[in-house]
mmCIF file of C-alpha atoms and ligand atoms in Angstrom:
data_model
loop_
_atom_site.group_PDB
_atom_site.id
_atom_site.type_symbol
_atom_site.label_atom_id
_atom_site.label_comp_id
_atom_site.label_asym_id
_atom_site.label_seq_id
_atom_site.Cartn_x
_atom_site.Cartn_y
_atom_site.Cartn_z
ATOM 1 C CA MET A 153 101.524 117.213 120.912
ATOM 2 C CA LYS A 154 99.554 114.338 119.342
ATOM 3 C CA TYR A 155 100.421 113.832 115.669
ATOM 4 C CA LYS A 156 98.357 111.963 113.086
ATOM 5 C CA THR A 157 100.121 108.831 111.797
ATOM 6 C CA LEU A 158 100.752 108.005 108.148
ATOM 7 C CA THR A 159 98.087 105.299 108.332
ATOM 8 C CA GLN A 160 95.509 107.697 109.768
ATOM 9 C CA TYR A 161 96.303 110.222 107.029
ATOM 10 C CA LEU A 162 96.010 107.613 104.274
ATOM 11 C CA VAL A 163 92.765 106.147 105.658
ATOM 12 C CA GLU A 164 91.280 109.661 105.765
ATOM 13 C CA GLN A 165 92.387 110.297 102.177
ATOM 14 C CA GLN A 166 90.854 106.988 101.163
ATOM 15 C CA ARG A 167 87.620 107.733 103.012
ATOM 16 C CA GLU A 168 87.187 111.419 102.220
ATOM 17 C CA HIS A 169 88.845 112.173 98.936
ATOM 18 C CA LYS A 170 88.828 108.823 97.227
ATOM 19 C CA ALA A 171 92.238 110.041 96.073
ATOM 20 C CA VAL A 172 93.676 106.868 97.538
ATOM 21 C CA SER A 173 92.475 103.366 96.778
ATOM 22 C CA ALA A 174 92.977 100.641 99.380
ATOM 23 C CA GLU A 175 95.659 99.211 97.064
ATOM 24 C CA VAL A 176 97.575 102.508 96.889
ATOM 25 C CA ARG A 177 97.231 103.007 100.648
ATOM 26 C CA LEU A 178 98.715 99.567 101.333
ATOM 27 C CA LEU A 179 101.448 100.179 98.748
ATOM 28 C CA ILE A 180 102.506 103.473 100.363
ATOM 29 C CA GLU A 181 102.502 101.867 103.812
ATOM 30 C CA THR A 182 104.685 99.031 102.470
ATOM 31 C CA VAL A 183 107.112 101.479 100.854
ATOM 32 C CA SER A 184 107.242 103.470 104.106
ATOM 33 C CA ARG A 185 108.140 100.295 106.038
ATOM 34 C CA ALA A 186 110.926 99.573 103.521
ATOM 35 C CA CYS A 187 112.218 103.133 103.985
ATOM 36 C CA LYS A 188 112.367 102.524 107.749
ATOM 37 C CA ALA A 189 114.552 99.478 107.093
ATOM 38 C CA ILE A 190 116.767 101.486 104.713
ATOM 39 C CA SER A 191 117.051 104.285 107.282
ATOM 40 C CA HIS A 192 118.150 101.715 109.863
ATOM 41 C CA ALA A 193 120.828 100.305 107.513
ATOM 42 C CA VAL A 194 122.053 103.769 106.477
ATOM 43 C CA SER A 195 122.331 104.946 110.092
ATOM 44 C CA LYS A 196 124.609 102.015 110.995
ATOM 45 C CA GLY A 197 127.245 103.208 108.516
ATOM 46 C CA ALA A 198 130.636 101.653 109.138
ATOM 47 C CA LEU A 199 129.237 99.681 112.080
ATOM 48 C CA GLY A 200 126.960 97.805 109.706
ATOM 49 C CA GLY A 201 129.647 97.051 107.161
ATOM 50 C CA VAL A 202 127.518 98.767 104.513
ATOM 51 C CA LEU A 203 129.810 101.577 103.451
ATOM 52 C CA GLY A 204 131.949 101.566 100.356
ATOM 53 C CA SER A 205 131.488 100.295 96.825
ATOM 54 C CA LEU A 206 130.798 96.885 95.378
ATOM 55 C CA GLY A 207 133.124 97.360 92.428
ATOM 56 C CA THR A 208 130.150 96.859 90.088
ATOM 57 C CA GLU A 209 128.286 99.359 87.904
ATOM 58 C CA ASN A 210 124.547 99.897 87.602
ATOM 59 C CA VAL A 211 122.552 100.415 84.428
ATOM 60 C CA GLN A 212 123.544 104.072 84.520
ATOM 61 C CA GLY A 213 127.234 103.128 84.398
ATOM 62 C CA GLU A 214 127.653 104.418 87.968
ATOM 63 C CA VAL A 215 129.688 102.602 90.615
ATOM 64 C CA GLN A 216 127.265 100.782 92.913
ATOM 65 C CA LYS A 217 127.586 101.344 96.625
ATOM 66 C CA LYS A 218 126.776 98.455 98.955
ATOM 67 C CA LEU A 219 123.846 100.478 100.292
ATOM 68 C CA ASP A 220 122.501 101.088 96.749
ATOM 69 C CA VAL A 221 122.087 97.346 96.203
ATOM 70 C CA LEU A 222 120.889 96.669 99.774
ATOM 71 C CA SER A 223 118.262 99.432 99.503
ATOM 72 C CA ASN A 224 117.089 98.063 96.165
ATOM 73 C CA GLU A 225 116.742 94.559 97.624
ATOM 74 C CA ILE A 226 114.815 95.884 100.645
ATOM 75 C CA LEU A 227 112.297 97.614 98.366
ATOM 76 C CA LEU A 228 111.903 94.584 96.070
ATOM 77 C CA GLU A 229 111.390 92.115 98.945
ATOM 78 C CA ALA A 230 109.014 94.426 100.821
ATOM 79 C CA ASN A 231 106.788 94.973 97.781
ATOM 80 C CA GLU A 232 106.712 91.588 96.006
ATOM 81 C CA TRP A 233 104.227 89.806 98.314
ATOM 82 C CA GLY A 234 101.776 92.663 99.007
ATOM 83 C CA GLY A 235 99.393 91.891 96.147
ATOM 84 C CA ASN A 236 98.997 95.555 95.152
ATOM 85 C CA LEU A 237 101.648 95.737 92.435
ATOM 86 C CA ALA A 238 101.819 94.614 88.825
ATOM 87 C CA ALA A 239 105.547 95.335 88.514
ATOM 88 C CA MET A 240 108.395 97.532 89.692
ATOM 89 C CA ALA A 241 111.231 99.498 88.075
ATOM 90 C CA SER A 242 114.406 100.751 89.718
ATOM 91 C CA GLU A 243 117.366 102.937 88.872
ATOM 92 C CA GLU A 244 119.501 99.947 89.896
ATOM 93 C CA MET A 245 117.944 97.465 87.463
ATOM 94 C CA GLN A 246 118.175 97.407 83.658
ATOM 95 C CA THR A 247 114.756 95.856 83.119
ATOM 96 C CA ILE A 248 111.443 95.989 84.935
ATOM 97 C CA HIS A 249 110.875 93.580 87.843
ATOM 98 C CA ARG A 250 107.687 91.561 87.434
ATOM 99 C CA ILE A 251 105.881 90.152 90.490
ATOM 100 C CA PRO A 252 106.686 86.401 90.850
ATOM 101 C CA ASN A 253 103.737 84.231 89.815
ATOM 102 C CA HIS A 254 103.333 82.716 93.302
ATOM 103 C CA TYR A 255 102.275 86.139 94.592
ATOM 104 C CA PRO A 256 98.948 87.916 93.848
ATOM 105 C CA LYS A 257 99.225 90.924 91.567
ATOM 106 C CA GLY A 258 97.600 94.351 91.668
ATOM 107 C CA GLN A 259 97.109 97.305 89.340
ATOM 108 C CA ASN A 260 99.943 99.564 90.465
ATOM 109 C CA LEU A 261 103.390 100.191 89.021
ATOM 110 C CA LEU A 262 106.085 101.258 91.481
ATOM 111 C CA LEU A 263 109.227 103.056 90.322
ATOM 112 C CA PHE A 264 112.071 104.079 92.589
ATOM 113 C CA ASP A 265 115.581 105.333 93.006
ATOM 114 C CA PRO A 266 116.358 103.216 96.068
ATOM 115 C CA LEU A 267 119.151 105.412 97.370
ATOM 116 C CA ASP A 268 119.644 108.728 95.631
ATOM 117 C CA GLY A 269 122.755 110.781 96.283
ATOM 118 C CA SER A 270 124.718 107.680 97.134
ATOM 119 C CA SER A 271 128.034 109.421 96.378
ATOM 120 C CA ASN A 272 127.323 111.107 99.735
ATOM 121 C CA ILE A 273 126.949 107.869 101.730
ATOM 122 C CA ASP A 274 130.611 107.495 102.623
ATOM 123 C CA VAL A 275 130.877 111.155 103.671
ATOM 124 C CA ASN A 276 127.812 111.020 105.961
ATOM 125 C CA VAL A 277 125.698 113.565 104.050
ATOM 126 C CA SER A 278 121.888 113.239 103.778
ATOM 127 C CA ILE A 279 120.621 110.828 101.105
ATOM 128 C CA GLY A 280 117.196 109.476 100.253
ATOM 129 C CA THR A 281 114.785 107.133 98.508
ATOM 130 C CA ILE A 282 112.538 108.526 95.757
ATOM 131 C CA PHE A 283 109.392 106.701 94.584
ATOM 132 C CA SER A 284 106.594 107.138 92.074
ATOM 133 C CA VAL A 285 103.307 105.232 91.677
ATOM 134 C CA LEU A 286 101.546 104.747 88.344
ATOM 135 C CA GLN A 287 98.601 102.549 87.378
ATOM 136 C CA ALA A 288 99.034 99.678 84.939
ATOM 137 C CA PRO A 289 97.216 100.569 81.689
ATOM 138 C CA ALA A 290 93.830 98.886 81.229
ATOM 139 C CA GLU A 291 95.043 97.159 78.055
ATOM 140 C CA ALA A 292 97.681 95.343 80.153
ATOM 141 C CA ALA A 293 94.947 93.322 81.887
ATOM 142 C CA GLY A 294 95.386 89.622 81.298
ATOM 143 C CA ARG A 295 98.902 89.871 79.915
ATOM 144 C CA GLU A 296 102.401 90.293 81.309
ATOM 145 C CA ILE A 297 103.428 93.831 82.135
ATOM 146 C CA GLU A 298 105.930 95.235 79.640
ATOM 147 C CA GLU A 299 108.387 98.126 79.954
ATOM 148 C CA GLU A 300 106.172 100.189 77.640
ATOM 149 C CA ASP A 301 103.409 100.061 80.274
ATOM 150 C CA PHE A 302 105.622 102.208 82.514
ATOM 151 C CA LEU A 303 106.191 104.882 79.858
ATOM 152 C CA GLN A 304 103.469 107.271 81.032
ATOM 153 C CA PRO A 305 103.791 111.060 81.526
ATOM 154 C CA GLY A 306 104.240 112.295 85.086
ATOM 155 C CA THR A 307 100.711 113.691 85.140
ATOM 156 C CA ARG A 308 99.509 110.060 85.432
ATOM 157 C CA GLN A 309 101.190 109.533 88.828
ATOM 158 C CA VAL A 310 98.728 108.630 91.597
ATOM 159 C CA ALA A 311 101.306 109.108 94.366
ATOM 160 C CA ALA A 312 104.933 110.173 94.748
ATOM 161 C CA GLY A 313 107.315 110.831 97.572
ATOM 162 C CA TYR A 314 110.737 110.530 99.079
ATOM 163 C CA ALA A 315 112.317 109.473 102.320
ATOM 164 C CA ILE A 316 115.243 111.621 103.443
ATOM 165 C CA TYR A 317 117.828 110.021 105.728
ATOM 166 C CA GLY A 318 119.219 113.092 107.480
ATOM 167 C CA PRO A 319 119.396 114.353 111.065
ATOM 168 C CA GLN A 320 115.760 113.250 111.091
ATOM 169 C CA THR A 321 114.343 110.569 108.846
ATOM 170 C CA MET A 322 111.302 112.025 107.063
ATOM 171 C CA LEU A 323 108.830 110.814 104.488
ATOM 172 C CA VAL A 324 107.445 113.534 102.200
ATOM 173 C CA LEU A 325 104.403 112.373 100.247
ATOM 174 C CA THR A 326 101.683 113.478 97.877
ATOM 175 C CA VAL A 327 98.622 111.511 96.750
ATOM 176 C CA GLY A 328 97.388 114.538 94.787
ATOM 177 C CA SER A 329 95.907 116.409 97.777
ATOM 178 C CA GLY A 330 98.881 118.562 98.737
ATOM 179 C CA VAL A 331 102.245 117.590 100.239
ATOM 180 C CA MET A 332 102.603 116.054 103.702
ATOM 181 C CA GLY A 333 105.786 115.575 105.755
ATOM 182 C CA PHE A 334 106.041 112.689 108.218
ATOM 183 C CA THR A 335 108.857 112.399 110.762
ATOM 184 C CA LEU A 336 109.961 108.906 111.830
ATOM 185 C CA ASP A 337 109.473 108.302 115.558
ATOM 186 C CA ARG A 338 112.134 105.629 115.946
ATOM 187 C CA GLU A 339 110.939 104.501 119.380
ATOM 188 C CA MET A 340 107.431 103.753 118.127
ATOM 189 C CA GLY A 341 108.444 103.009 114.539
ATOM 190 C CA SER A 342 105.683 105.400 113.432
ATOM 191 C CA TRP A 343 105.650 108.046 110.701
ATOM 192 C CA LEU A 344 104.065 111.113 112.360
ATOM 193 C CA LEU A 345 102.492 113.978 110.379
ATOM 194 C CA THR A 346 104.686 116.862 111.561
ATOM 195 C CA HIS A 347 104.494 119.035 108.390
ATOM 196 C CA GLU A 348 100.895 119.309 107.095
ATOM 197 C CA ASN A 349 100.288 120.908 103.692
ATOM 198 C CA ILE A 350 103.822 121.952 102.866
ATOM 199 C CA ARG A 351 103.747 125.086 100.651
ATOM 200 C CA LEU A 352 106.753 126.094 98.573
ATOM 201 C CA PRO A 353 107.395 129.880 98.892
ATOM 202 C CA GLU A 354 106.691 131.539 95.502
ATOM 203 C CA GLN A 355 109.729 133.811 95.813
ATOM 204 C CA THR A 356 113.266 133.001 96.828
ATOM 205 C CA ALA A 357 116.827 134.333 96.932
ATOM 206 C CA GLU A 358 118.562 130.946 96.877
ATOM 207 C CA PHE A 359 119.576 128.781 93.920
ATOM 208 C CA ALA A 360 121.045 125.286 93.791
ATOM 209 C CA ILE A 361 123.240 124.268 90.869
ATOM 210 C CA ASN A 362 126.628 122.611 90.373
ATOM 211 C CA MET A 363 128.629 125.697 89.354
ATOM 212 C CA SER A 364 131.563 123.591 88.099
ATOM 213 C CA ASN A 365 129.467 122.842 84.980
ATOM 214 C CA MET A 366 129.039 126.540 84.124
ATOM 215 C CA ARG A 367 131.048 126.424 80.861
ATOM 216 C CA HIS A 368 128.685 123.729 79.545
ATOM 217 C CA TRP A 369 125.383 125.469 80.293
ATOM 218 C CA GLU A 370 122.917 126.672 77.678
ATOM 219 C CA ALA A 371 122.404 130.453 77.361
ATOM 220 C CA PRO A 372 119.138 130.780 79.379
ATOM 221 C CA VAL A 373 120.700 129.071 82.415
ATOM 222 C CA ARG A 374 123.856 131.150 82.094
ATOM 223 C CA ARG A 375 121.747 134.326 81.827
ATOM 224 C CA TYR A 376 119.739 133.498 84.969
ATOM 225 C CA ILE A 377 122.745 132.586 87.123
ATOM 226 C CA ASP A 378 124.662 135.647 85.913
ATOM 227 C CA GLU A 379 121.713 137.806 86.998
ATOM 228 C CA CYS A 380 121.562 136.069 90.387
ATOM 229 C CA LEU A 381 125.289 136.701 90.882
ATOM 230 C CA GLN A 382 124.845 140.421 90.109
ATOM 231 C CA GLY A 383 122.812 140.630 93.317
ATOM 232 C CA GLU A 384 120.795 143.711 94.314
ATOM 233 C CA THR A 385 122.569 145.910 91.738
ATOM 234 C CA GLY A 386 121.475 143.570 88.934
ATOM 235 C CA PRO A 387 118.100 143.074 87.156
ATOM 236 C CA LEU A 388 116.747 140.744 89.874
ATOM 237 C CA GLY A 389 117.269 143.455 92.527
ATOM 238 C CA LYS A 390 118.291 141.144 95.357
ATOM 239 C CA ASN A 391 121.306 139.233 96.643
ATOM 240 C CA TYR A 392 121.142 135.478 96.137
ATOM 241 C CA ASN A 393 122.612 132.674 98.233
ATOM 242 C CA MET A 394 123.739 129.345 96.761
ATOM 243 C CA ARG A 395 123.466 125.783 98.049
ATOM 244 C CA TRP A 396 124.501 122.507 96.362
ATOM 245 C CA ILE A 397 124.377 119.316 98.452
ATOM 246 C CA ALA A 398 124.716 117.049 95.399
ATOM 247 C CA SER A 399 121.916 114.930 96.832
ATOM 248 C CA MET A 400 118.684 115.700 94.999
ATOM 249 C CA VAL A 401 116.485 114.563 97.887
ATOM 250 C CA ALA A 402 118.294 116.892 100.329
ATOM 251 C CA ASP A 403 118.304 119.846 97.917
ATOM 252 C CA VAL A 404 114.622 119.404 97.042
ATOM 253 C CA HIS A 405 113.678 118.959 100.716
ATOM 254 C CA ARG A 406 115.366 122.263 101.565
ATOM 255 C CA ILE A 407 113.525 123.961 98.698
ATOM 256 C CA LEU A 408 110.140 122.518 99.712
ATOM 257 C CA THR A 409 110.848 123.711 103.239
ATOM 258 C CA ARG A 410 112.143 127.270 102.634
ATOM 259 C CA GLY A 411 111.932 127.953 98.905
ATOM 260 C CA GLY A 412 114.627 128.101 96.257
ATOM 261 C CA VAL A 413 115.301 126.840 92.762
ATOM 262 C CA PHE A 414 117.041 123.546 91.960
ATOM 263 C CA MET A 415 118.767 123.225 88.625
ATOM 264 C CA TYR A 416 120.388 120.261 86.928
ATOM 265 C CA PRO A 417 119.903 121.486 83.361
ATOM 266 C CA ARG A 418 120.886 119.636 80.212
ATOM 267 C CA ASP A 419 124.200 120.954 78.924
ATOM 268 C CA ALA A 420 126.683 120.760 76.068
ATOM 269 C CA ARG A 421 128.490 117.691 77.382
ATOM 270 C CA ALA A 422 127.785 114.419 75.567
ATOM 271 C CA SER A 423 126.781 113.026 78.981
ATOM 272 C CA GLY A 424 124.593 116.068 79.665
ATOM 273 C CA ARG A 425 122.828 116.575 76.356
ATOM 274 C CA LYS A 426 119.591 115.166 77.786
ATOM 275 C CA GLY A 427 120.393 116.095 81.380
ATOM 276 C CA LYS A 428 121.787 113.949 84.187
ATOM 277 C CA LEU A 429 118.715 113.151 86.281
ATOM 278 C CA ARG A 430 116.267 110.392 85.329
ATOM 279 C CA LEU A 431 112.761 111.289 84.307
ATOM 280 C CA MET A 432 110.729 108.348 85.588
ATOM 281 C CA TYR A 433 111.977 107.958 89.165
ATOM 282 C CA GLU A 434 113.676 111.263 89.990
ATOM 283 C CA ALA A 435 112.285 114.188 87.959
ATOM 284 C CA ASN A 436 108.643 113.056 87.764
ATOM 285 C CA PRO A 437 108.084 112.266 91.469
ATOM 286 C CA MET A 438 109.931 115.419 92.558
ATOM 287 C CA SER A 439 107.990 117.521 90.022
ATOM 288 C CA PHE A 440 104.665 116.104 91.253
ATOM 289 C CA LEU A 441 105.609 117.044 94.847
ATOM 290 C CA VAL A 442 106.849 120.519 93.878
ATOM 291 C CA GLU A 443 103.723 121.337 91.848
ATOM 292 C CA GLN A 444 101.456 120.003 94.607
ATOM 293 C CA ALA A 445 103.268 122.398 96.985
ATOM 294 C CA GLY A 446 102.652 125.374 94.650
ATOM 295 C CA GLY A 447 105.982 125.335 92.818
ATOM 296 C CA ARG A 448 106.876 124.695 89.163
ATOM 297 C CA ALA A 449 109.047 122.087 87.415
ATOM 298 C CA ILE A 450 110.356 122.398 83.850
ATOM 299 C CA ASP A 451 112.979 120.788 81.651
ATOM 300 C CA GLY A 452 113.698 124.136 79.990
ATOM 301 C CA ALA A 453 110.773 125.449 77.941
ATOM 302 C CA GLY A 454 108.285 122.737 78.935
ATOM 303 C CA ARG A 455 106.600 121.228 82.001
ATOM 304 C CA ILE A 456 108.338 118.020 83.146
ATOM 305 C CA LEU A 457 105.092 116.254 84.080
ATOM 306 C CA ASP A 458 103.844 116.591 80.487
ATOM 307 C CA VAL A 459 106.848 114.807 78.943
ATOM 308 C CA GLN A 460 105.917 111.550 77.178
ATOM 309 C CA PRO A 461 108.716 109.118 78.133
ATOM 310 C CA ASP A 462 110.300 106.968 75.440
ATOM 311 C CA ALA A 463 112.655 104.938 77.639
ATOM 312 C CA LEU A 464 112.560 103.698 81.230
ATOM 313 C CA HIS A 465 115.918 105.199 82.209
ATOM 314 C CA GLN A 466 115.821 108.304 80.085
ATOM 315 C CA ARG A 467 117.428 111.448 81.460
ATOM 316 C CA ILE A 468 116.045 114.984 81.458
ATOM 317 C CA GLY A 469 117.083 118.520 82.373
ATOM 318 C CA VAL A 470 115.511 119.604 85.666
ATOM 319 C CA ILE A 471 114.665 123.116 86.873
ATOM 320 C CA LEU A 472 112.207 123.156 89.772
ATOM 321 C CA GLY A 473 111.198 125.162 92.811
ATOM 322 C CA SER A 474 109.725 128.570 93.628
ATOM 323 C CA ARG A 475 107.107 129.541 91.045
ATOM 324 C CA GLU A 476 108.412 133.033 90.223
ATOM 325 C CA GLU A 477 112.005 131.892 89.654
ATOM 326 C CA VAL A 478 111.074 128.869 87.537
ATOM 327 C CA GLU A 479 108.653 130.952 85.431
ATOM 328 C CA ARG A 480 111.472 133.446 84.834
ATOM 329 C CA LEU A 481 113.753 130.642 83.683
ATOM 330 C CA GLN A 482 110.998 129.278 81.440
ATOM 331 C CA ARG A 483 110.663 132.734 79.826
ATOM 332 C CA TYR A 484 114.419 132.860 79.267
ATOM 333 C CA HIS A 485 114.298 129.462 77.533
ATOM 334 C CA GLN A 486 111.345 130.542 75.383
ATOM 335 C CA GLU A 487 113.156 133.786 74.413
ATOM 336 C CA ALA A 488 116.373 131.955 73.491
HETATM 337 P P1 P6P B 223 126.802 116.168 90.612
HETATM 338 C C1 P6P B 223 123.267 112.085 92.899
HETATM 339 O O1 P6P B 223 124.206 111.259 92.243
HETATM 340 C C2 P6P B 223 122.452 112.782 91.834
HETATM 341 O O2 P6P B 223 121.826 111.853 91.009
HETATM 342 C C3 P6P B 223 121.438 113.708 92.482
HETATM 343 O O3 P6P B 223 120.991 113.238 93.710
HETATM 344 C C4 P6P B 223 122.207 115.014 92.617
HETATM 345 O O4 P6P B 223 121.364 116.147 92.558
HETATM 346 C C5 P6P B 223 123.152 114.988 91.423
HETATM 347 O O5 P6P B 223 123.306 113.612 91.044
HETATM 348 C C6 P6P B 223 124.519 115.559 91.777
HETATM 349 O O6 P6P B 223 125.289 115.557 90.595
HETATM 350 O O7 P6P B 223 127.183 116.188 89.149
HETATM 351 O O8 P6P B 223 126.712 117.553 91.218
HETATM 352 O O9 P6P B 223 127.612 115.223 91.469
#
């Protein structure tokens, strides 16, 4: 079977829908090349001397794995020279990364979690890269980009996606015209459009949450999970299955593929009061993808994409996936 390549898809989007400027097309192609390099490094594992920790902590206070830092460096180096970026921001860096003056600059802002789920690296479980593309605000023209220029609600994203480094390496992408899945053909080095117009099933019988945090959950989350656990004899009238990979990219990819609801809600812990996941480069790109596939994404009572950020690394509660389940959870939060 002949598959369309990522470049063909992006050129068509640029030509037909004007949803993609030449700058954004080049940016996505550059990010996809960086993800190929990260996939290559990840797949070497112990043979590449890239497993294990560096003994340092990132801005989140999390132990940095060698591959976290390597993946971050790959993305920075790949994107600095392209001329289509004004600046970048990463989970691994405290401050924004401006484009060096000897390179041309563009209008886009790129945010990424270079290697999400990295606690799974050393145990050979799927991990991924998450990215989000915003446009520099018009008032930033002629001046240096500041952190505040990144603080835009998720509805302003012009593109978002993730690469998942699993049994296959895939790139799942939206430019606002639905969600497309590309599988990496390692022999050709091409991203091939194997999953066109991914649609997230509106109903599900599968939830994903870290059950060990149950005692910390807020009432609406507790109510929903209790009802799921009651199975077909309970108010939801069906038996539910549970999955938790502890790698957001892998959990979200499963949900985009077969439905489900992913939950990392805020909770009563000091560390969980605002949630664990980061708004700008985890929740927003994943919410854009999920909504483009027909799903929903909320932080409790409200839509994640509407949240006005007030800090680059701010955290947020995340509930996303099959429309019917997420709308039920939103009702439970509103009734609380
Ligand atoms: P826990 C990985 O560290 C991550 O940021 C997400 O990819 C994942 O969904 C979550 O944290 C797992 O958290 O508390 O279950 O280990």
